[in-house]
Short mmCIF file of C-alpha atoms and ligand atoms in Angstrom, two decimals:
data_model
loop_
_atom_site.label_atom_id
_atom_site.label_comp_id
_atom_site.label_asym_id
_atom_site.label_seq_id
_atom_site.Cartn_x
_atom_site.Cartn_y
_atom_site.Cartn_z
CA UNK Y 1 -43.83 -19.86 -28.13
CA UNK Y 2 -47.30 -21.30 -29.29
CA UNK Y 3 -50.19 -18.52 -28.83
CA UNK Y 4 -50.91 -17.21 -25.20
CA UNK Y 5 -54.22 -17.08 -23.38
CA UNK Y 6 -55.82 -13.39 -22.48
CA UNK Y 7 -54.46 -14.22 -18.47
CA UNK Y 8 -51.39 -14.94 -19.36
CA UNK Y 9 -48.29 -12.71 -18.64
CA UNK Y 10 -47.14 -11.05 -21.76
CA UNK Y 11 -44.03 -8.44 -21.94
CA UNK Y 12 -45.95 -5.70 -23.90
CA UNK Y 13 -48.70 -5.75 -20.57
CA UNK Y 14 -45.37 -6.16 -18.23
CA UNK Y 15 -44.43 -3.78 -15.10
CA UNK Y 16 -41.33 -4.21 -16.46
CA UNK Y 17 -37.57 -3.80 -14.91
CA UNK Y 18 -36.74 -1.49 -11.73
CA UNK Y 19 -33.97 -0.04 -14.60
CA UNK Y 20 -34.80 0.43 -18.07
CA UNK Y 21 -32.67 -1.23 -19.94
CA UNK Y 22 -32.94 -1.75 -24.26
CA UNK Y 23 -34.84 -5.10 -25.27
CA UNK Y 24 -32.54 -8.31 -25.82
CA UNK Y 25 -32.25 -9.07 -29.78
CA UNK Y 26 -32.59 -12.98 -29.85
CA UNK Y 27 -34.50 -13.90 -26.64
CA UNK Y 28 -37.88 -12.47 -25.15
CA UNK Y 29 -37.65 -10.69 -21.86
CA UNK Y 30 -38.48 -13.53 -20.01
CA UNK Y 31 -35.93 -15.70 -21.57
CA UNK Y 32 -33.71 -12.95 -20.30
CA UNK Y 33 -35.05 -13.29 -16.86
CA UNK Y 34 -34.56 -17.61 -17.02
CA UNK Y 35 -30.59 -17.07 -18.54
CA UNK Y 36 -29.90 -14.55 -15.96
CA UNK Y 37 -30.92 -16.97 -12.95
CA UNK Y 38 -29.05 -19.80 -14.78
CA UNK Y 39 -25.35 -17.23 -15.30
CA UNK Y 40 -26.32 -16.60 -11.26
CA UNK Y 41 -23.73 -17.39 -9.10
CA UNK Y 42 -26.51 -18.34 -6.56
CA UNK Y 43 -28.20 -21.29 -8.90
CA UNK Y 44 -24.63 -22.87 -9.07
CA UNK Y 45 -24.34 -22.85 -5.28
CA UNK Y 46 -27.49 -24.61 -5.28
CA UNK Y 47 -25.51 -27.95 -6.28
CA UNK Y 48 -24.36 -28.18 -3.28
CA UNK Y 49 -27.07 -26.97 -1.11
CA UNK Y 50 -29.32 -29.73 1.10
CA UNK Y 51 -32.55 -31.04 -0.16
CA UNK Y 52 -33.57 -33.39 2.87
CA UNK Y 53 -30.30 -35.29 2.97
CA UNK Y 54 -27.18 -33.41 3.18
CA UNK Y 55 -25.21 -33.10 0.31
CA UNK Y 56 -21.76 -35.42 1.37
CA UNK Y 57 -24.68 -38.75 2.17
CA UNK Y 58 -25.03 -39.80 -1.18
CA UNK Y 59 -24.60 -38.88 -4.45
CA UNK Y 60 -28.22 -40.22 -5.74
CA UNK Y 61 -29.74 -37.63 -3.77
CA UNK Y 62 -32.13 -34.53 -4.76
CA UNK Y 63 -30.31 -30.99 -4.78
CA UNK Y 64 -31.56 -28.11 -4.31
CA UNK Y 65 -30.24 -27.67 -7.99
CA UNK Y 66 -31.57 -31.11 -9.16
CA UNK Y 67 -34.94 -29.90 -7.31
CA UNK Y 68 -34.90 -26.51 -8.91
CA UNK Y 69 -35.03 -28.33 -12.54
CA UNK Y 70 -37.40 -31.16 -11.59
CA UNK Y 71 -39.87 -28.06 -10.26
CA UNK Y 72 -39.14 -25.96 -13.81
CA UNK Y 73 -39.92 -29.49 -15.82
CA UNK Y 74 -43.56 -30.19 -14.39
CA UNK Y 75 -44.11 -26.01 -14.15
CA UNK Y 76 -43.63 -26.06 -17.92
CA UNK Y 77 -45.56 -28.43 -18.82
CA UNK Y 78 -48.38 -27.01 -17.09
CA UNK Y 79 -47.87 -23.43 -18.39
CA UNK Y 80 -47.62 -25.03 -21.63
CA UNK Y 81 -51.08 -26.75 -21.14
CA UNK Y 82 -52.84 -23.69 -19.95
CA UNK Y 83 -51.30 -21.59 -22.55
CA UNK Y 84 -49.60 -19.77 -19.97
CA UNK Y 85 -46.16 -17.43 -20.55
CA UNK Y 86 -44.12 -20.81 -20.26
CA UNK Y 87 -40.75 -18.51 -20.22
CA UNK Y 88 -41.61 -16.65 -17.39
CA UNK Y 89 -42.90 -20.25 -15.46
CA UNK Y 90 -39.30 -21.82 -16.31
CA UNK Y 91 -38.04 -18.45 -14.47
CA UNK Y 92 -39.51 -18.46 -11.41
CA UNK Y 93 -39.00 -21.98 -11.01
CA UNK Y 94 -35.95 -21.95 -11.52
CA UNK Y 95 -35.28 -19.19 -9.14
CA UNK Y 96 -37.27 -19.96 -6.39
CA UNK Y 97 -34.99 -21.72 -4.00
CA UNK Y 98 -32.04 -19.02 -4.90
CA UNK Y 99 -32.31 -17.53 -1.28
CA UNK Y 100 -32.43 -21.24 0.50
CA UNK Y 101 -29.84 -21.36 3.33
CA UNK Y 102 -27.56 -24.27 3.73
CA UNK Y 103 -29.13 -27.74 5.15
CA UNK Y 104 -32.59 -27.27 4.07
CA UNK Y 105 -35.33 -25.89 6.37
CA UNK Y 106 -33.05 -26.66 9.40
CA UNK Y 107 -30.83 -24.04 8.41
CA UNK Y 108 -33.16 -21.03 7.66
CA UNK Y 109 -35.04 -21.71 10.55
CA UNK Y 110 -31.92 -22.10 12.95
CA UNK Y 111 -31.01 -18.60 10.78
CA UNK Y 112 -34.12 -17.14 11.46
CA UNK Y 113 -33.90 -17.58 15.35
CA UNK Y 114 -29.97 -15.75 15.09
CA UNK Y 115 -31.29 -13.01 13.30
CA UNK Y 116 -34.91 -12.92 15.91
CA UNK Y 117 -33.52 -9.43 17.32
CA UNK Y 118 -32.14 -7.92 13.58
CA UNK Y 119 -35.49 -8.70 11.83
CA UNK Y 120 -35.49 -12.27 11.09
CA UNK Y 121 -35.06 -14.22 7.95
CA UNK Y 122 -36.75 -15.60 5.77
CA UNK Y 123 -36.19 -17.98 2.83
CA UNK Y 124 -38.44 -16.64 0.25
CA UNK Y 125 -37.83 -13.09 0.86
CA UNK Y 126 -33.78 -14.08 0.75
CA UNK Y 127 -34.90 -15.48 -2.88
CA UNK Y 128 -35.79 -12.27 -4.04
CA UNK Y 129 -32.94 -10.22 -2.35
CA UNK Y 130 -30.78 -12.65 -3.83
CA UNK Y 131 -31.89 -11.56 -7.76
CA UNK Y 132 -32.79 -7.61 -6.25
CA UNK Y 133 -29.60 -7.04 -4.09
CA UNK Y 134 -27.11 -9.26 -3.84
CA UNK Y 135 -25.59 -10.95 -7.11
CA UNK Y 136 -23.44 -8.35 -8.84
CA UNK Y 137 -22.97 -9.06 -12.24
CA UNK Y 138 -23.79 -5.88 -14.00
CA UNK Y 139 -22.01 -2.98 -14.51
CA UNK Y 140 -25.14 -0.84 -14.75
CA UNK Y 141 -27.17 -2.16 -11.40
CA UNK Y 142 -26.94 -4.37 -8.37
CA UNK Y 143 -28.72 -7.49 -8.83
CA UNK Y 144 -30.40 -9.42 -12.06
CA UNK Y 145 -33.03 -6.14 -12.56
CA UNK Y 146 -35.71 -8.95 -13.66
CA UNK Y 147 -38.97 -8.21 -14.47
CA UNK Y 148 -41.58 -7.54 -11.75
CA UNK Y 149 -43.65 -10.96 -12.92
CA UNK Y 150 -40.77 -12.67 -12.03
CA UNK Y 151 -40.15 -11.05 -8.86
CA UNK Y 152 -43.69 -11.47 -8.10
CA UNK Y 153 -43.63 -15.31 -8.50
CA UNK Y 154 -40.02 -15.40 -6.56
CA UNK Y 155 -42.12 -14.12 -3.61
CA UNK Y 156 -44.11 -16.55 -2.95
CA UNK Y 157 -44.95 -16.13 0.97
CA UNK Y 158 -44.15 -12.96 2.97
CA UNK Y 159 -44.83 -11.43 6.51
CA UNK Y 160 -46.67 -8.39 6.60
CA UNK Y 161 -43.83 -6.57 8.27
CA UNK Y 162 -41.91 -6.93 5.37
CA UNK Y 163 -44.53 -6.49 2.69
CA UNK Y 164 -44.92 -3.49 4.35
CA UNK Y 165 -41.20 -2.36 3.15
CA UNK Y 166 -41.22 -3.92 -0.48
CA UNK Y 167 -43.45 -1.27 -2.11
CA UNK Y 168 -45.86 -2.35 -5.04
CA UNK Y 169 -44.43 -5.95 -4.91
CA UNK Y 170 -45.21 -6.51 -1.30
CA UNK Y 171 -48.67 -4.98 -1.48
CA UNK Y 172 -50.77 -8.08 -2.53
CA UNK Y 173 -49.84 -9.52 0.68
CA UNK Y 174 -51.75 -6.53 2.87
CA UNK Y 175 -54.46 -6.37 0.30
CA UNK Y 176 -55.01 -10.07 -0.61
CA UNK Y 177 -54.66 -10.50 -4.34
CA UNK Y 178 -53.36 -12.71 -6.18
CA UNK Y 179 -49.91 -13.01 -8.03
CA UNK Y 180 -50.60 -13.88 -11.75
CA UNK Y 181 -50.81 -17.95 -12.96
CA UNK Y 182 -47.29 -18.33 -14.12
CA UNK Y 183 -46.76 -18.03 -9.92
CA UNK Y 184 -49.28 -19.65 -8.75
CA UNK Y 185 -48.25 -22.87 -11.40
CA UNK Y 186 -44.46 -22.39 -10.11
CA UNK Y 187 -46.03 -22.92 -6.24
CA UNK Y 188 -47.97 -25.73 -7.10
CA UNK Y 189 -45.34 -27.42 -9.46
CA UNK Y 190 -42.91 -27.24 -6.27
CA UNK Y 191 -45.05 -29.29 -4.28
CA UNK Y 192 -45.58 -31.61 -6.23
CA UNK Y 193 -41.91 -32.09 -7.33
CA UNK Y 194 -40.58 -32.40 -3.65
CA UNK Y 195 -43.52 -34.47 -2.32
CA UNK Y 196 -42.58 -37.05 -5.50
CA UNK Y 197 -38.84 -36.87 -4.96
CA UNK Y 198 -38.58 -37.38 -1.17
CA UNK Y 199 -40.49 -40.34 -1.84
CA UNK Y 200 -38.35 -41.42 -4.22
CA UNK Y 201 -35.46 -40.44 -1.98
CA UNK Y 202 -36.46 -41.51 0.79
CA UNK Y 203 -36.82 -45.29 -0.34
CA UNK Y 204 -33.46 -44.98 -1.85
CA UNK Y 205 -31.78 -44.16 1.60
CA UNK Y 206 -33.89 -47.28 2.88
CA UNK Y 207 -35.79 -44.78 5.86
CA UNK Y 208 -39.14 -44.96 4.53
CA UNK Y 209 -40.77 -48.25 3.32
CA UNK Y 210 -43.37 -49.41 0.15
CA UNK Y 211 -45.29 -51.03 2.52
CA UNK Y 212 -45.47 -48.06 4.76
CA UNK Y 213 -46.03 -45.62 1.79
CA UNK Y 214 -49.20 -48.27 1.14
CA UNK Y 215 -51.04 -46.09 3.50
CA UNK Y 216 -51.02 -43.23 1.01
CA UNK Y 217 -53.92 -43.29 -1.59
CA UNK Y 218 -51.61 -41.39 -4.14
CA UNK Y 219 -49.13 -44.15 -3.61
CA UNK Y 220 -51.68 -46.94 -3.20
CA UNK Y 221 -53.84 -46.68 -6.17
CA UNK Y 222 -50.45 -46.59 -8.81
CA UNK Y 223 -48.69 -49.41 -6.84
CA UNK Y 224 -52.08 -51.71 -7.96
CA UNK Y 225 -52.23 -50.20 -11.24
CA UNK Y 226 -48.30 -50.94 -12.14
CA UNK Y 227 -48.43 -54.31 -10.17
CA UNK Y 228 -51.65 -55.23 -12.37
CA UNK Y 229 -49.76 -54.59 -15.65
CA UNK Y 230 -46.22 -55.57 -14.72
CA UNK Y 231 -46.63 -58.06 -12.15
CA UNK Y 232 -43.26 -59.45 -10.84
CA UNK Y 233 -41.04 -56.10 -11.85
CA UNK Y 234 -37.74 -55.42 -10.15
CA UNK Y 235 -38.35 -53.04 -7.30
CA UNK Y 236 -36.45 -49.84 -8.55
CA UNK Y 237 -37.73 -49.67 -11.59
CA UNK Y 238 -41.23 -50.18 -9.78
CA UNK Y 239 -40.92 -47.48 -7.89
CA UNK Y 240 -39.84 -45.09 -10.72
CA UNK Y 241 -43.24 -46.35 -12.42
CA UNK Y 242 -45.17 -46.08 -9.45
CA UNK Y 243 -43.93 -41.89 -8.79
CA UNK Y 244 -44.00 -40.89 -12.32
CA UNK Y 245 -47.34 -41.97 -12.70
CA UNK Y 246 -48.21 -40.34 -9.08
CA UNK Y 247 -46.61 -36.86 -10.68
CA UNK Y 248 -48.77 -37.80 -13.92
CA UNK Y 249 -51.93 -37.86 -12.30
CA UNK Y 250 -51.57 -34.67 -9.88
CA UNK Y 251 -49.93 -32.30 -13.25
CA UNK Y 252 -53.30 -33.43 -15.04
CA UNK Y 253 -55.59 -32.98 -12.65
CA UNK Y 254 -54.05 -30.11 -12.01
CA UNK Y 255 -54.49 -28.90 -15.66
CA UNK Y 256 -57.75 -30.50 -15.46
CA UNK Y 257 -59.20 -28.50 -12.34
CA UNK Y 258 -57.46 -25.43 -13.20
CA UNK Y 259 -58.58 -25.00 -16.91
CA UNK Y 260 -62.41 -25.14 -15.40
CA UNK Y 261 -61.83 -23.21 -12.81
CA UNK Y 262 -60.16 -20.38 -15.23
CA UNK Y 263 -63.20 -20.94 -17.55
CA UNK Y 264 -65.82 -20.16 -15.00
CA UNK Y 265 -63.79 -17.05 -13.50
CA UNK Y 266 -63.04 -15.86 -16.98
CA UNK Y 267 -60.27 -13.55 -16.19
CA UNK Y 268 -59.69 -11.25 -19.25
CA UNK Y 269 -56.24 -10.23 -18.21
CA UNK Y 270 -53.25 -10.86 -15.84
CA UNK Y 271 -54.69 -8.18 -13.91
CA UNK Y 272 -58.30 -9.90 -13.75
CA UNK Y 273 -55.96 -12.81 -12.27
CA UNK Y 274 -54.65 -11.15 -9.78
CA UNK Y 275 -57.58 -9.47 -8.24
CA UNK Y 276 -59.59 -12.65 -9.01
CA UNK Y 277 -59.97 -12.94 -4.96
CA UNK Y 278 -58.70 -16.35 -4.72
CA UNK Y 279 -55.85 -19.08 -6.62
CA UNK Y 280 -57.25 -20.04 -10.22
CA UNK Y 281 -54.17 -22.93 -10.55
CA UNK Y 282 -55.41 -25.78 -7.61
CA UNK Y 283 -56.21 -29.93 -7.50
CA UNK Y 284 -59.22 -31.27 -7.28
CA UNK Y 285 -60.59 -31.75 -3.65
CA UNK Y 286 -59.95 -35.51 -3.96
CA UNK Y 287 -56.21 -34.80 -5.11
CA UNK Y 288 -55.80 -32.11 -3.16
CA UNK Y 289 -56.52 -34.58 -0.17
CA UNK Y 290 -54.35 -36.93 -0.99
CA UNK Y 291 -51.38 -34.91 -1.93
CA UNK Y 292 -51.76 -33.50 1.75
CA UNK Y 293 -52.07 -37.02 2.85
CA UNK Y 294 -48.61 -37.68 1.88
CA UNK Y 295 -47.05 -34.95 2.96
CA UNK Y 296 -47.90 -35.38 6.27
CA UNK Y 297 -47.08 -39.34 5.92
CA UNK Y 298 -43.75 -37.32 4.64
CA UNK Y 299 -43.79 -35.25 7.46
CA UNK Y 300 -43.84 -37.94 10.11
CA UNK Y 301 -42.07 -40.65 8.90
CA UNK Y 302 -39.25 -39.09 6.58
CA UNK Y 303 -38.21 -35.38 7.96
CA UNK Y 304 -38.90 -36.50 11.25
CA UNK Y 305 -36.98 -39.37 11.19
CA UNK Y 306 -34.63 -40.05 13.44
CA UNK Y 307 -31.39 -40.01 11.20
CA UNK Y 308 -32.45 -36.83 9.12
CA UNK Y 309 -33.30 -35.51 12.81
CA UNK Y 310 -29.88 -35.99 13.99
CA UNK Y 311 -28.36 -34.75 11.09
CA UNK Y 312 -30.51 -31.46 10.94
CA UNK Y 313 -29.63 -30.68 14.69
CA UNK Y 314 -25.41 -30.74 13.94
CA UNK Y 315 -26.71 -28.79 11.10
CA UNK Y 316 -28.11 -26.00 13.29
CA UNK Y 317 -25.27 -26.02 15.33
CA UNK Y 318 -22.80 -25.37 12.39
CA UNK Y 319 -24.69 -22.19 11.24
CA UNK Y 320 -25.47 -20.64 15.26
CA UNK Y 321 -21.71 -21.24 15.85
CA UNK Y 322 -20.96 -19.62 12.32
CA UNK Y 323 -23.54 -16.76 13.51
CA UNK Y 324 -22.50 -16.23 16.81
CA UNK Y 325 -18.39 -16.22 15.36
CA UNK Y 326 -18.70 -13.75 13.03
CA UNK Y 327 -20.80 -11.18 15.08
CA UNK Y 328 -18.30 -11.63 17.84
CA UNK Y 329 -15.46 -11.30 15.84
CA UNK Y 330 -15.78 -9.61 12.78
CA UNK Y 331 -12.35 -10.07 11.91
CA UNK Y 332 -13.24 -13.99 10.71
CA UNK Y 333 -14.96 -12.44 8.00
CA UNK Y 334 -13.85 -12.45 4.41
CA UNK Y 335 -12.75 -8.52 3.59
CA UNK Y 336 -15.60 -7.84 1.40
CA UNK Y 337 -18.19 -9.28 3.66
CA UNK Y 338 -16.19 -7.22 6.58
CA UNK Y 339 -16.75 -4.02 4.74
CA UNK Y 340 -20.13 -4.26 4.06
CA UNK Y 341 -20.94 -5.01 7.39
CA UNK Y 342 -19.04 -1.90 8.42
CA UNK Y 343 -20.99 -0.01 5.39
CA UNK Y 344 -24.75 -1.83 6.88
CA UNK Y 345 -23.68 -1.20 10.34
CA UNK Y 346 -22.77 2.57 9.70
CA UNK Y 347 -26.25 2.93 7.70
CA UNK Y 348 -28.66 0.39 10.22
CA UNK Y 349 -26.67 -0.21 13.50
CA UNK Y 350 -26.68 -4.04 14.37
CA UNK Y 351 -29.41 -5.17 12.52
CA UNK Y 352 -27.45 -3.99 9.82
CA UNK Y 353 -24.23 -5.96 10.47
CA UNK Y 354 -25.69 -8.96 11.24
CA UNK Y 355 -28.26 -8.77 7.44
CA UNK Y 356 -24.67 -9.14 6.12
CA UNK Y 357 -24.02 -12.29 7.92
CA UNK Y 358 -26.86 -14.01 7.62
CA UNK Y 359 -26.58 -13.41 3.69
CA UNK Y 360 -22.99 -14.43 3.80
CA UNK Y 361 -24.38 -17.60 5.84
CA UNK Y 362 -27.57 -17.72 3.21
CA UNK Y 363 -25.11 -18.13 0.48
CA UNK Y 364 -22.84 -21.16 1.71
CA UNK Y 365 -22.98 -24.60 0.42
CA UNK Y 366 -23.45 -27.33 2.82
CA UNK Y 367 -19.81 -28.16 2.53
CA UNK Y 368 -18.59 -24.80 2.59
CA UNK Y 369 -20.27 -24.03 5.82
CA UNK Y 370 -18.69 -27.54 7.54
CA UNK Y 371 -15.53 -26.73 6.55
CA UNK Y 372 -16.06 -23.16 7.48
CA UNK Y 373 -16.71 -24.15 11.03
CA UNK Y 374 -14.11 -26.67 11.20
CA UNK Y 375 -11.51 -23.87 10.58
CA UNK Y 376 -13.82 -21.77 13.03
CA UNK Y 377 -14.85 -23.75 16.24
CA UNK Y 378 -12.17 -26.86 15.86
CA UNK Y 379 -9.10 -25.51 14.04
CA UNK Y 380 -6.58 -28.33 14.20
CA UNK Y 381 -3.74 -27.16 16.72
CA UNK Y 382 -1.03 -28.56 14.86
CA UNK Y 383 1.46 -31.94 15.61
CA UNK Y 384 -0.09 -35.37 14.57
CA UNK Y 385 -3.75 -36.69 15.11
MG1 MG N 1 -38.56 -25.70 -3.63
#
């Protein structure tokens, strides 16, 4: 790894792994962290886990997998740019999503209003219970045991509630600092790859429009730039020219911004980072204005359209009649998952038993869960259809 700047995370400076384990021989720690998350049973599910458009409705679509490397690609190459730990960036990136639910944001919030009375639920925390908690790969410990800057990036947002119960990792949440760059790049990096991918999704399924998108100065000022030097070219490969150079402008202004902004606040460690007070890795206010621009154009003209619409509300219905199955009748559960809600139960009551279902829910794929409910609330009766 080329030379790293004074703020950026290093391994010897690390808080290290919940359980100590001895150093790998060909990898740095953080490469350990990014191999674990890619041998994670959880990143493979993420194949087949929605984007915006449900994984059966094309196969051109984002996943949540294809998202996850898209997010890792543009993170990189700003961590590489800022002479950031680039390892621990790829990490984080790649892990982010781990705890997503299936069907997007309509699942986890449709999960989040079945588990109202057992806590709630929430995607980001599920991404780091997920690598804590739930994969079981090692014979030593539960989970990946990755290092806290990784676990620190992984939680990106959190309710105080819960940062209440996480110990040291929750605690810049009630206290207001910072996490350190390699986070804040992974955040940022996400935006940007979704925002640029639903665009380019969302003119491949035909629901959002180039003229419409017109409206969008992000859009706007590369459609005039690539019509001016390739007047006449075929629309799809127009509109790969127009969002590459849209992600090409926001990753260096981003650098841009970001490298001044670290200059003047001259953080001497990770630690200076993180009580720094406020993000050192933003846009411009111009870019910053017109990446919000197009999200909301996004907002209101692609997730709220209504095809995705009527696909995210069957989508909610799958996972409450999942939810409200397997708490009546535990016996539709798979052994394992009945025995440690009988184990959660025993140690938290309810709330307990129904954590274990919404991670059991947490970790479908799309497909999984439709064919789950098939079997569940339509089981064919037998005789010919
Ligand atoms: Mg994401």
């Amino acid at each position: 790894m080329s030379e790293l700047a004074c703020y950026a995370a290093r391994e010897e400076t690390s808080k290290g792994r919940v359980y100590k384990e001895v150093g790998p021989s060909h990898r740095n720690q953080y490469q350990r962290d990014r191999d674990r998350i890619i041998h994670s049973a959880a990143f493979r599910r993420l194949e087949y886990k929605t984007q915006v458009f449900v994984n059966h409705e094309g196969d051109m679509f984002r996943t949540r997998l294809t998202h996850s490397i898209e997010v890792a690609q543009i993170g990189r190459t700003i961590a590489r740019a800022l002479k950031l730990n680039e390892d621990l960036t790829e990490a984080i990136c790649l892990a982010h999503d781990l705890g997503h639910t299936p069907f997007g944001h309509a699942g986890q919030d449709i999960l989040n209003d079945c588990m109202r009375e057992h806590g709630g639920f929430e995607h980001n925390l599920q991404s780091l219970r997920v690598v804590d908690v739930l994969e079981e790969r090692y014979a030593e410990f539960t989970g990946l045991n990755l290092m806290y800057e990784t676990r620190e990036g992984i939680l990106k947002h959190c309710s105080r509630t819960k940062a209440a119960e996480l110990g040291e990792l929750g605690l810049r949440f009630l206290e207001g600092r910072q996490p350190g760059l390699e986070a804040q790049v992974a955040n940022i990096a996400d935006e940007i790859a979704y925002n640029n991918h639903d665009v380019d999704d969302g003119l491949r399924a035909g629901l959002i429009t180039i003229n419409q998108l017109n409206e969008c100065e992000l859009f706007h000022a590369q459609q005039i730039a690539v019509n001016k030097q390739w007047p006449g070219l075929h629309e799809r490969r127009m509109i790969h020219e127009i969002v590459r150079r849209m992600i090409n402008s926001l990753v260096s202004d981003l650098i841009a911004t970001s490298q001044t902004k670290i200059s003047k606040t001259d953080p001497v460690d990770i630690n200076a980072v993180r009580n720094a007070g406020m993000p050192l890795i933003e846009l411009s206010q111009q870019m910053a204005a017109n990446q919000k621009e197009l999200k909301r154009f996004l907002h209101k003209n692609l997730y709220q359209h209504h095809r995705v619409q009527q696909m995210m509300q069957k989508t909610k219905i799958i996972i409450k009649e999942l939810f409200d199955a397997y708490m009546t009748d535990m016996g539709l559960l798979p052994a394992d998952v009945q025995q440690s809600a009988i184990k959660f139960e025993d140690r938290a009551g309810v709330p307990g038993h129904a954590r274990t279902i919404a991670d059991y829910i947490a970790g479908m794929t799309d497909r999984f869960a439709i064919a789950e409910h098939k079997r569940i609330a339509n089981p064919p009766l037998g005789g010919n259809a």
